[in-house]
Amino acid sequence: MPGTQAQLAQRAQRSIKTVSVELAALVLLGREAHIGDWLRQPRGGKPIAIYVAGPGANAPRPPLTPGALYTKRSRVRSGFESSGGLARA
């Protein structure tokens, strides 16, 4: 550690699914690992969590980009997604 799920899976030579399950358990305990930061993808998409060993509070997820917010509102209006607390603009 530190690293994303994909980086940690590659270093440990395990599948991403296995690493994902193990990291979820470690983060849930809050003593073994936590989300130290978020990595924004250069071409958009969901931010990627960067995991750090040791205790600590998880870093808050970054806010949606304007493009992602527009897409989410469009999907909510068309009925493909629930609002999930999304305020109307």
CSV table of C-alpha atoms in Angstrom, one decimal:
chain,number,residue,atom,x,y,z
A,1,MET,CA,0.0,0.0,0.0
A,2,PRO,CA,-0.8,2.8,-0.9
A,3,GLY,CA,-2.5,2.1,-4.2
A,4,THR,CA,-5.7,1.5,-6.1
A,5,GLN,CA,-7.4,-1.8,-6.2
A,6,ALA,CA,-5.9,-2.6,-9.6
A,7,GLN,CA,-2.4,-1.7,-8.4
A,8,LEU,CA,-2.7,-3.7,-5.2
A,9,ALA,CA,-4.0,-6.7,-7.2
A,10,GLN,CA,-1.1,-6.6,-9.6
A,11,ARG,CA,1.4,-6.3,-6.8
A,12,ALA,CA,-0.2,-9.2,-4.8
A,13,GLN,CA,-0.7,-11.3,-8.0
A,14,ARG,CA,-4.4,-11.8,-7.2
A,15,SER,CA,-7.6,-11.0,-9.0
A,16,ILE,CA,-9.2,-7.6,-8.5
A,17,LYS,CA,-12.3,-9.3,-7.1
A,18,THR,CA,-10.3,-11.0,-4.4
A,19,VAL,CA,-8.5,-7.7,-3.5
A,20,SER,CA,-11.8,-5.8,-3.6
A,21,VAL,CA,-13.4,-8.1,-1.1
A,22,GLU,CA,-10.4,-8.1,1.2
A,23,LEU,CA,-10.0,-4.3,1.1
A,24,ALA,CA,-13.8,-3.9,1.8
A,25,ALA,CA,-13.3,-5.9,5.0
A,26,LEU,CA,-10.2,-4.0,6.0
A,27,VAL,CA,-11.8,-0.6,5.4
A,28,LEU,CA,-15.0,-1.7,7.3
A,29,LEU,CA,-12.9,-2.5,10.3
A,30,GLY,CA,-11.3,0.9,10.1
A,31,ARG,CA,-8.1,-0.2,11.8
A,32,GLU,CA,-6.2,-2.0,9.0
A,33,ALA,CA,-6.8,0.3,6.0
A,34,HIS,CA,-8.7,3.4,4.9
A,35,ILE,CA,-9.3,5.4,1.7
A,36,GLY,CA,-6.6,8.1,1.8
A,37,ASP,CA,-7.5,10.0,-1.3
A,38,TRP,CA,-9.4,9.8,-4.6
A,39,LEU,CA,-7.9,9.7,-8.1
A,40,ARG,CA,-9.8,11.5,-10.9
A,41,GLN,CA,-9.6,9.7,-14.2
A,42,PRO,CA,-8.3,12.0,-17.0
A,43,ARG,CA,-11.2,11.2,-19.4
A,44,GLY,CA,-14.0,11.3,-16.8
A,45,GLY,CA,-15.8,8.5,-15.1
A,46,LYS,CA,-16.0,7.5,-11.4
A,47,PRO,CA,-13.1,8.6,-9.1
A,48,ILE,CA,-10.9,5.7,-8.0
A,49,ALA,CA,-10.1,5.2,-4.3
A,50,ILE,CA,-6.5,5.1,-3.2
A,51,TYR,CA,-6.1,2.8,-0.2
A,52,VAL,CA,-3.6,3.4,2.6
A,53,ALA,CA,-2.6,1.0,5.3
A,54,GLY,CA,-3.3,1.8,8.9
A,55,PRO,CA,-6.1,3.4,10.9
A,56,GLY,CA,-7.7,6.7,9.8
A,57,ALA,CA,-10.8,8.3,8.5
A,58,ASN,CA,-11.8,7.7,4.9
A,59,ALA,CA,-11.3,10.7,2.6
A,60,PRO,CA,-14.6,12.1,1.4
A,61,ARG,CA,-15.6,11.2,-2.2
A,62,PRO,CA,-15.0,14.2,-4.5
A,63,PRO,CA,-18.1,16.0,-5.8
A,64,LEU,CA,-19.5,15.2,-9.2
A,65,THR,CA,-18.0,17.1,-12.2
A,66,PRO,CA,-20.4,19.3,-14.1
A,67,GLY,CA,-20.6,16.8,-16.9
A,68,ALA,CA,-21.3,13.9,-14.6
A,69,LEU,CA,-24.0,16.0,-12.8
A,70,TYR,CA,-25.7,16.7,-16.1
A,71,THR,CA,-25.7,13.0,-17.0
A,72,LYS,CA,-27.1,12.0,-13.6
A,73,ARG,CA,-29.9,14.6,-13.9
A,74,SER,CA,-30.7,13.4,-17.4
A,75,ARG,CA,-30.9,9.8,-16.3
A,76,VAL,CA,-33.1,10.7,-13.3
A,77,ARG,CA,-35.5,12.6,-15.5
A,78,SER,CA,-35.7,9.7,-18.0
A,79,GLY,CA,-36.3,7.2,-15.2
A,80,PHE,CA,-33.1,5.2,-15.6
A,81,GLU,CA,-31.8,6.1,-12.1
A,82,SER,CA,-33.2,7.1,-8.8
A,83,SER,CA,-32.5,10.6,-7.6
A,84,GLY,CA,-30.5,9.5,-4.6
A,85,GLY,CA,-30.9,12.8,-2.9
A,86,LEU,CA,-30.0,14.8,-6.0
A,87,ALA,CA,-31.3,18.4,-5.6
A,88,ARG,CA,-33.2,19.9,-8.5
A,89,ALA,CA,-31.4,22.7,-10.3
